[in-house]
Structures are given as C-alpha cells and as structure tokens.
Coordinates of C-alpha atoms in Angstrom, one line a residue:
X1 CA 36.9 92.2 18.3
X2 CA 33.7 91.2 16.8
X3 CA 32.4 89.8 19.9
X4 CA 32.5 92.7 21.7
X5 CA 28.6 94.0 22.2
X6 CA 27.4 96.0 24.5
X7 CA 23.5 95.6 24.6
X8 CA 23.4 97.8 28.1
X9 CA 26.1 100.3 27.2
X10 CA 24.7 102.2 30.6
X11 CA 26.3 99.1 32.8
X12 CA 29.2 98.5 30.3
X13 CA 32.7 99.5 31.3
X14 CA 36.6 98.9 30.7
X15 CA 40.1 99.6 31.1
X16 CA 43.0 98.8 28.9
X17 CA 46.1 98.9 29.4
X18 CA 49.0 98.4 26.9
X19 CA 52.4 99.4 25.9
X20 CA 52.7 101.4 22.3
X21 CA 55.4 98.6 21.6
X22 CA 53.4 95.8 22.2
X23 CA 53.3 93.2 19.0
X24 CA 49.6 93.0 19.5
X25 CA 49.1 97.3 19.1
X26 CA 46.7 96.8 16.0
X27 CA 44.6 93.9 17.6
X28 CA 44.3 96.8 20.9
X29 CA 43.8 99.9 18.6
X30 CA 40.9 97.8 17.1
X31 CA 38.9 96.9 20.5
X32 CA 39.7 100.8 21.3
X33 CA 37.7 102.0 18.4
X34 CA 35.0 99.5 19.0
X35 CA 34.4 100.4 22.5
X36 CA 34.3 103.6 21.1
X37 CA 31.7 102.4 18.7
X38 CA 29.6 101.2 21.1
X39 CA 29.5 104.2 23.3
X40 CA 31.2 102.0 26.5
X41 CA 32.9 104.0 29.2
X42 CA 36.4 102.9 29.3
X43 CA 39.8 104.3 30.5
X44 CA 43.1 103.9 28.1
X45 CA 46.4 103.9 29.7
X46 CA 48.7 104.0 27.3
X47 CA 52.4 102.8 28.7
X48 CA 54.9 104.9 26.7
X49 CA 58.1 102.1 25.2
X50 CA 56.3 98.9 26.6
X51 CA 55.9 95.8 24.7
X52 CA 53.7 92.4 25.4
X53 CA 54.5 92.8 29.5
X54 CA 52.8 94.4 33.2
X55 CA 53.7 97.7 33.0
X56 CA 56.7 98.6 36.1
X57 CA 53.5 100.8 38.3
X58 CA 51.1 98.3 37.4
X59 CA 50.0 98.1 41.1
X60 CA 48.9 101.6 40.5
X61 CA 47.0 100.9 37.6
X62 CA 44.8 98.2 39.0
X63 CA 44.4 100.7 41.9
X64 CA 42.8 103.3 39.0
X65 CA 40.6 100.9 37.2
X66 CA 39.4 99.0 40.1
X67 CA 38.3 102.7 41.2
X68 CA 36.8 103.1 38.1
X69 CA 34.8 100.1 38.1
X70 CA 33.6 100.8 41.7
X71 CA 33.7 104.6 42.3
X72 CA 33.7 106.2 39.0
X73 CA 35.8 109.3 40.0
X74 CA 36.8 110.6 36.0
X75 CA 35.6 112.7 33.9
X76 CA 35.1 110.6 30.1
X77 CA 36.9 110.4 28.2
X78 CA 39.9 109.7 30.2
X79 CA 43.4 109.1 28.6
X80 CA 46.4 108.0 30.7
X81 CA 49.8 108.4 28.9
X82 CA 53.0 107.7 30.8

C-alpha cells in the first residue's frame, strides 16, 4: 500500500472491485483510503457476500471501468454497491 504514489494525481485513476467477504477486505480498505489520500479519481464497487472471486456480472464491470478510464462519464465520488 506504501507504494502507491501519485505524483500526477490529474492523470491518476482506478477502479476496485471486491467482495465485503473477501479474506483480503483490510489489505483493500487500506489502498481505498490511500487513493483517497492522494486525491486519485477512482470508482469502488463493492460486491455485496463475495469473497476472494470475479464477481457473477463481472463482464459488466469491466464494461464500467473501462468507460471510466476512457470516457469518464461519473460524477466523483462514485460508489457501486450490489
């Protein structure tokens, strides 16, 4: 988590998906509040009784962050819960 910088946080962006049963949710919540830290534009969707897995629409995930990386339709700070 230390590693994350974000010299240019104008160019910096992300989207993170994760379950709020995954094993790793403390290691996630930490990169969260450093992107948050560092001012970075980034998406969370939070998958509602997933673990350490793809979540069943990931397809429709990828669809939403790979328009976020290339169109930039949302209004930040953007949460999706489902």
């Amino acid at each position: 988590v230390e590693q994350i910088t974000a010299p240019d946080q104008s160019q910096a962006r992300g989207y993170v998906i994760y379950g709020d049963a995954d094993d790793g949710l403390a290691c996630i919540q930490a990169i969260l509040e450093r992107l948050r830290n560092l001012s970075v534009e980034h998406i969370t969707e939070k998958v509602v009784g997933l673990g350490h897995e793809f979540p069943p629409q990931f397809a429709q995930s990828l669809q939403r962050a790979m328009n976020f990386f290339f169109l930039k339709p949302f209004s930040l700070p953007f949460t999706i819960v489902q």
